[in-house]
Amino acid sequence: MLRRPFFWIIALVIAVFALAPVVSGSVQLRESLLLASIYIILASNLNLMLGYAGYVNFGSIVFFGLGGYICVYLLGAPGWPLAAATLAAGVVVSVLALFFGLGILRLRGAYFALSTIGVNEAVQAFVANFAPWGGSSGLYLSSALFAPLGGPMRALWIIYFFLVGIMGLSLYLSYGIKISKFGLGLLAIGQNEDAASVLGVPTPLYKALAYSASAFLPALAGGLYFFKSAFIQPADAFDLTFSLEAIVIVMLGGQGTIAGPAIGAYFYEEMRGWLLTSDTFSNFQLVAAGALLLLIVQFLPSGLMGWVYGRWPQVRKVLE
Amino acid sequence: MTGIIASIIDGVLVGSVYGLAAMGLTLIWGVMDVVNLTHGSMIVAGMFGLYLLTEFVGLNPYAALPPVLVGGFLVGLALYWVSVHRMIGRPPLMSLLSTFSVNLVLIGIGTAVWGTVLFNVQVTLPGVSWGRYTFPGTHILAAVLTAVIALCLYLFLHRTRPGKAIRAVAGNRTAAELVGIPTTRVLSFAFGLGVALACVSGMLIATLFPFTLLSGDTYQLKSFVVTVLGGLGNPAGALMGGIALGLVEGLVTPFMPVSWTLVIEFALFVVVLIVRPGGVFTFRRS
Amino acid sequence: MTALLEIDDLSKSFGGVHAIERLSFVANEGEILGLIGPNGAGKTTLFNLINGVFPPDGGRVRFRGVDITGQAPHRVARQGLARTHQIVQPLDTMTVLQNCTVGACFGRENLPLSRAREAAREAAVFVGLEDRMETLAAQLTIVGKKRLELARALAAQSVLLMLDEVLAGLNPTEIEHMIGVIRRIRERGIAILIIEHLMQAIMSLSDRIVVLNSGQKLAEGTPAEVAGDPSVIEAYLGDPALARELHGRA
C-alpha cells in the first residue's frame, strides 16, 4: 500500500486538515473542518456496506450515537479516562454490530435497509427509557472533565486532532479493505451476491464483518463528538438525518471508491452551508438532500468520481 | 374475555385497511421488483386528500374516495416517470435510493408548508353494538369498502385485458414483451395503480384516526410487515396479512402501551423474514 | 474408478411439481459425465441441489465421501466443487482478471491475494482470454462471457467442475475451441459433470452419459449405449419407430 500514490494523497489530506487551522489560527476553520471530518468518517465507513457490499444502511447513525452514549457514560459516573472510554465505546459497538449483523444480514435489499432503521429506532427507544443513561433528558458532562486535557480550550484542539486521526484511519481502512482479499469478496457480493456465494465467498460472515467494521470508527467518533458537546440526548444521538446525509454523500462522491466519500463530503458541506445561510432554503435541508440524491441516482449513479474516471481514465490509478 | 374478542374483531376490521395499503406496495414490488419507498407518503397524501376535500370542498368523506383514487393514480404515474422508469433492470439498490429520495423531498416540502400538526377528519356514523362494546361505524364501513376494492382489484387483474397484461409482465417481463405487450405502459399503469391503492387506504385510515404528515412512516412499516406476511407480489396474501396484523394488534393493544405496538410489529417483521421469507400466506411455489 | 460425486435418491418438488424424483447416479474421478434430457427435465435444478442453492426434499449428496447435502454454496465451493451457470453471471464492473481472482481466492485452496492472481491469470489464459485480462466483464462478447464463466470456475482449483450449457450461443469455431478447453481440463485430472444440448458435442466429449426425463433417470451408460436406447430416443423424438428410422438414415 505504501508504494501507491493514493496512500500519500490521503496522508496529505490528513496533514492539511491537521495543520490548516493551526497555521491560520482560525477556530471557525477548525470547527468547519471538524464537521467535514465527521461527515467523512460516517460516509467512508458507510461506504463499506453501501459501496462495497451493496447494502443500504439507513440507520448507520446508530453506531455514532451508541458510541457517544457509551463513552459519555463511562466518562461520567465510572470516571474512566478519555482514551479508554472512547476505545471501549468502539469495541462494544462493533461487537454488538457483529452479532446484530449476523442476524439482520440474512435479509436482502429493501428488507435489510428497513431493518437498519428499525435497529436505530429500537436502540433510541431503549436509551430513552434507560434511567442510568439519563433517559430521554440525556446525560451531561461536567466541564471538570476537560481538566486532564489542559482545560476546555486545549481539550477542543486535542479532540479535533483525534477526530482528524480517526478520519485518516477511516480512509486508510477503506483503502486497506479494498485492496485485500476481504474487500474483493465484499465487492463480489456487491456485484452479485448469489454468484459470489457460488464462487466460494463466505457471504454471511463477510457481510457481518463489514457491518461490524463499519461500526467501529463511527463509534469512536461519536464518543469524541459528544464528549466535546459535554451533553448527549437520544434525539440528537440517533438522528436519522445524519445517516441519510451520509448516504447522499457516498452516492454524490461515488460509491465504492475511497476518494468518493471525502469529495462528496466536501461538496455536500459546501451546499449545506449555503442552504443554511439562505433564508428561503434553511428549512429545506432534507428536501435538497433528497433532490440531490434523486438526480445522482438517475443521472450520475457512479457519482463524481465515476464521472471523473469516465473522462480521465488515468485518474483511476492515482485517486481510488 | 369479551373485551379481548371485541378488540380482536375491531383489529380485524382495521387490519383489512392495512391489507389494502399493503396491496399497493406488493403489487408494485411483484410486477417490477421495485420497493416503493414513497409508499408511506402516498398513504399520507390520501389522508391529506380526504382532509382537503372535506374541509375545503365540503364533500362527504366517502364521496372523496373516487377523486382520491383517480388523483392517486395520476400521482403514481408521475412518480413512475420521475423516479422509477430509468431504474428498471438496474440493481435494486438504485430503485430503493431513487424512491427514497423522492420521499425525502415530498415529506420535506409537506412539513415545511403544513408543519407537523395533527389533522382530524370528523366522520360520524352509527356504530354496531354488541353487549358493552360498540364497533364504530367508520371501522365497519372502511372494512366493507376495502373488501369491495379488493374484489374489484381481483376482477381487474384476472378478468380484464390490462389486468392480465399486468400479471403477464409480473410473471416474465421478457416473455411479455415478446408477445407484444407494451411493457413500459403496463409498468407505469401498475405503479399508478399501486399508488392509488395506497392513497385510498390512507383516505380510509383518515376516517378512523387522526394523522400528521409524518404518520406515513408508521403505516409504511405496517405495510411492509403485511407484505412480508402475505408474500411478495401476492395481493390476496396482503389482504390476509393485513387482517392477521390487525388481529395481532387487537390482541396486544389492551395489554400494552401504544408505543410498544410498533416495536412488536417490527420484531414480527424481522422474525417472519428470517423464519419464513416466502411469506406466511403464500400458496405458490418459491 | 473411485466415486467422486454420489447422488443418492435425490428428490425435490416445487409446490406439486416433482422437479427431481428419486434420482441416483455416480460421477467418478477424472471422468467426463454428460447430463442430457429434454427441456424441463430438471438438469439445472439438479445442479442447484448439488451446490446448495436450495436443499433437496429427500436424498443425499456426497462429495469425496463427505455428505454435503443442503450445505450453503460457498461451503460446497470450498470443498472443491465449482459450477458455471446457464445464464452467465459475470461480475460486471470487475475486470476479467478480477473475476477470476475471486474464483481463485475463495475456491478450494483458499489462496492469498497475490497467489490467487497468478492462478487467475493462468485460468484466463487457459480458456483463451489472455488479451482480455483488463477488460470489464460487462464489455465482453457472449463467447467472452462464457469463457470467463469457465475460467472463474477453473481458477478455483476444483476437483469437480459442473458445466451448465457452456456451448449455448457459440458459433461452430468457438464450440470447437471450447471443446478443446474442456478436454484439456480433463487432462489435468479434473472431473467434469456437463449439461449440454448439443448432442454431437456431448456425445463425443463424455465418457458416460446420464439421461434425465421429468426429473427421473431414464438411462445411464456410454454414449453409444444411450444413443441406441429406444426409451431415450422416444423421450427426445416421441416416436420410437420414427426415431429408429431416422437413426438408421443418419
mmCIF file of N, CA, C and O in Angstrom, chain B residues 33-62:
data_model
loop_
_atom_site.group_PDB
_atom_site.id
_atom_site.type_symbol
_atom_site.label_atom_id
_atom_site.label_comp_id
_atom_site.label_asym_id
_atom_site.label_seq_id
_atom_site.Cartn_x
_atom_site.Cartn_y
_atom_site.Cartn_z
ATOM 1 N N ASP B 33 -40.405 -5.457 -9.353
ATOM 2 C CA ASP B 33 -39.288 -5.675 -8.446
ATOM 3 C C ASP B 33 -38.707 -4.356 -7.938
ATOM 4 O O ASP B 33 -37.501 -4.169 -7.858
ATOM 5 N N VAL B 34 -39.623 -3.426 -7.652
ATOM 6 C CA VAL B 34 -39.199 -2.135 -7.124
ATOM 7 C C VAL B 34 -39.866 -1.951 -5.772
ATOM 8 O O VAL B 34 -41.064 -2.180 -5.628
ATOM 9 N N VAL B 35 -39.093 -1.552 -4.785
ATOM 10 C CA VAL B 35 -39.667 -1.292 -3.478
ATOM 11 C C VAL B 35 -39.985 0.192 -3.420
ATOM 12 O O VAL B 35 -39.086 1.029 -3.473
ATOM 13 N N ASN B 36 -41.254 0.511 -3.341
ATOM 14 C CA ASN B 36 -41.674 1.899 -3.415
ATOM 15 C C ASN B 36 -41.574 2.570 -2.050
ATOM 16 O O ASN B 36 -42.476 2.476 -1.224
ATOM 17 N N LEU B 37 -40.455 3.265 -1.803
ATOM 18 C CA LEU B 37 -40.301 3.904 -0.516
ATOM 19 C C LEU B 37 -41.048 5.230 -0.409
ATOM 20 O O LEU B 37 -40.921 5.934 0.587
ATOM 21 N N THR B 38 -41.832 5.571 -1.435
ATOM 22 C CA THR B 38 -42.725 6.721 -1.268
ATOM 23 C C THR B 38 -44.091 6.242 -0.778
ATOM 24 O O THR B 38 -45.010 7.030 -0.623
ATOM 25 N N HIS B 39 -44.190 4.948 -0.536
ATOM 26 C CA HIS B 39 -45.472 4.348 -0.144
ATOM 27 C C HIS B 39 -46.078 5.079 1.052
ATOM 28 O O HIS B 39 -47.255 5.429 1.052
ATOM 29 N N GLY B 40 -45.272 5.309 2.070
ATOM 30 C CA GLY B 40 -45.763 5.982 3.272
ATOM 31 C C GLY B 40 -46.299 7.365 2.970
ATOM 32 O O GLY B 40 -47.376 7.745 3.422
ATOM 33 N N SER B 41 -45.558 8.118 2.172
ATOM 34 C CA SER B 41 -46.021 9.480 1.884
ATOM 35 C C SER B 41 -47.257 9.455 0.983
ATOM 36 O O SER B 41 -48.063 10.392 1.017
ATOM 37 N N MET B 42 -47.442 8.397 0.225
ATOM 38 C CA MET B 42 -48.655 8.295 -0.595
ATOM 39 C C MET B 42 -49.874 7.995 0.275
ATOM 40 O O MET B 42 -50.980 8.447 -0.008
ATOM 41 N N ILE B 43 -49.648 7.215 1.324
ATOM 42 C CA ILE B 43 -50.742 6.976 2.268
ATOM 43 C C ILE B 43 -51.140 8.311 2.901
ATOM 44 O O ILE B 43 -52.328 8.642 3.002
ATOM 45 N N VAL B 44 -50.124 9.078 3.312
ATOM 46 C CA VAL B 44 -50.394 10.386 3.898
ATOM 47 C C VAL B 44 -51.072 11.292 2.888
ATOM 48 O O VAL B 44 -51.966 12.061 3.236
ATOM 49 N N ALA B 45 -50.671 11.186 1.625
ATOM 50 C CA ALA B 45 -51.307 12.003 0.588
ATOM 51 C C ALA B 45 -52.796 11.712 0.522
ATOM 52 O O ALA B 45 -53.620 12.620 0.381
ATOM 53 N N GLY B 46 -53.149 10.444 0.640
ATOM 54 C CA GLY B 46 -54.556 10.078 0.636
ATOM 55 C C GLY B 46 -55.275 10.648 1.849
ATOM 56 O O GLY B 46 -56.396 11.152 1.746
ATOM 57 N N MET B 47 -54.586 10.587 2.996
ATOM 58 C CA MET B 47 -55.175 11.140 4.219
ATOM 59 C C MET B 47 -55.422 12.633 4.031
ATOM 60 O O MET B 47 -56.481 13.171 4.333
ATOM 61 N N PHE B 48 -54.379 13.288 3.531
ATOM 62 C CA PHE B 48 -54.438 14.738 3.365
ATOM 63 C C PHE B 48 -55.476 15.113 2.314
ATOM 64 O O PHE B 48 -56.173 16.113 2.447
ATOM 65 N N GLY B 49 -55.577 14.257 1.291
ATOM 66 C CA GLY B 49 -56.583 14.482 0.253
ATOM 67 C C GLY B 49 -57.974 14.476 0.846
ATOM 68 O O GLY B 49 -58.805 15.337 0.528
ATOM 69 N N LEU B 50 -58.218 13.528 1.732
ATOM 70 C CA LEU B 50 -59.530 13.474 2.383
ATOM 71 C C LEU B 50 -59.774 14.745 3.174
ATOM 72 O O LEU B 50 -60.861 15.344 3.110
ATOM 73 N N TYR B 51 -58.738 15.166 3.903
ATOM 74 C CA TYR B 51 -58.865 16.378 4.717
ATOM 75 C C TYR B 51 -59.210 17.581 3.843
ATOM 76 O O TYR B 51 -60.147 18.324 4.131
ATOM 77 N N LEU B 52 -58.473 17.754 2.758
ATOM 78 C CA LEU B 52 -58.700 18.894 1.874
ATOM 79 C C LEU B 52 -60.096 18.844 1.262
ATOM 80 O O LEU B 52 -60.810 19.841 1.213
ATOM 81 N N LEU B 53 -60.485 17.657 0.813
ATOM 82 C CA LEU B 53 -61.782 17.540 0.139
ATOM 83 C C LEU B 53 -62.947 17.740 1.100
ATOM 84 O O LEU B 53 -63.991 18.280 0.716
ATOM 85 N N THR B 54 -62.790 17.320 2.347
ATOM 86 C CA THR B 54 -63.912 17.510 3.274
ATOM 87 C C THR B 54 -63.922 18.924 3.843
ATOM 88 O O THR B 54 -64.983 19.500 4.038
ATOM 89 N N GLU B 55 -62.739 19.491 4.130
ATOM 90 C CA GLU B 55 -62.677 20.817 4.742
ATOM 91 C C GLU B 55 -62.959 21.933 3.757
ATOM 92 O O GLU B 55 -63.665 22.878 4.071
ATOM 93 N N PHE B 56 -62.380 21.838 2.581
ATOM 94 C CA PHE B 56 -62.466 22.966 1.655
ATOM 95 C C PHE B 56 -63.463 22.773 0.528
ATOM 96 O O PHE B 56 -63.919 23.729 -0.081
ATOM 97 N N VAL B 57 -63.790 21.549 0.209
ATOM 98 C CA VAL B 57 -64.767 21.322 -0.860
ATOM 99 C C VAL B 57 -66.092 20.866 -0.267
ATOM 100 O O VAL B 57 -67.120 20.873 -0.917
ATOM 101 N N GLY B 58 -66.031 20.487 0.998
ATOM 102 C CA GLY B 58 -67.272 20.118 1.677
ATOM 103 C C GLY B 58 -67.858 18.790 1.245
ATOM 104 O O GLY B 58 -69.026 18.513 1.423
ATOM 105 N N LEU B 59 -67.022 17.947 0.663
ATOM 106 C CA LEU B 59 -67.521 16.642 0.226
ATOM 107 C C LEU B 59 -67.823 15.743 1.411
ATOM 108 O O LEU B 59 -67.178 15.827 2.444
ATOM 109 N N ASN B 60 -68.786 14.868 1.232
ATOM 110 C CA ASN B 60 -68.979 13.796 2.187
ATOM 111 C C ASN B 60 -67.719 12.928 2.157
ATOM 112 O O ASN B 60 -67.216 12.620 1.087
ATOM 113 N N PRO B 61 -67.231 12.563 3.337
ATOM 114 C CA PRO B 61 -65.959 11.838 3.372
ATOM 115 C C PRO B 61 -65.886 10.663 2.393
ATOM 116 O O PRO B 61 -64.893 10.469 1.724
ATOM 117 N N TYR B 62 -66.920 9.870 2.341
ATOM 118 C CA TYR B 62 -66.834 8.685 1.497
ATOM 119 C C TYR B 62 -66.971 9.012 0.019
ATOM 120 O O TYR B 62 -66.580 8.245 -0.835
#
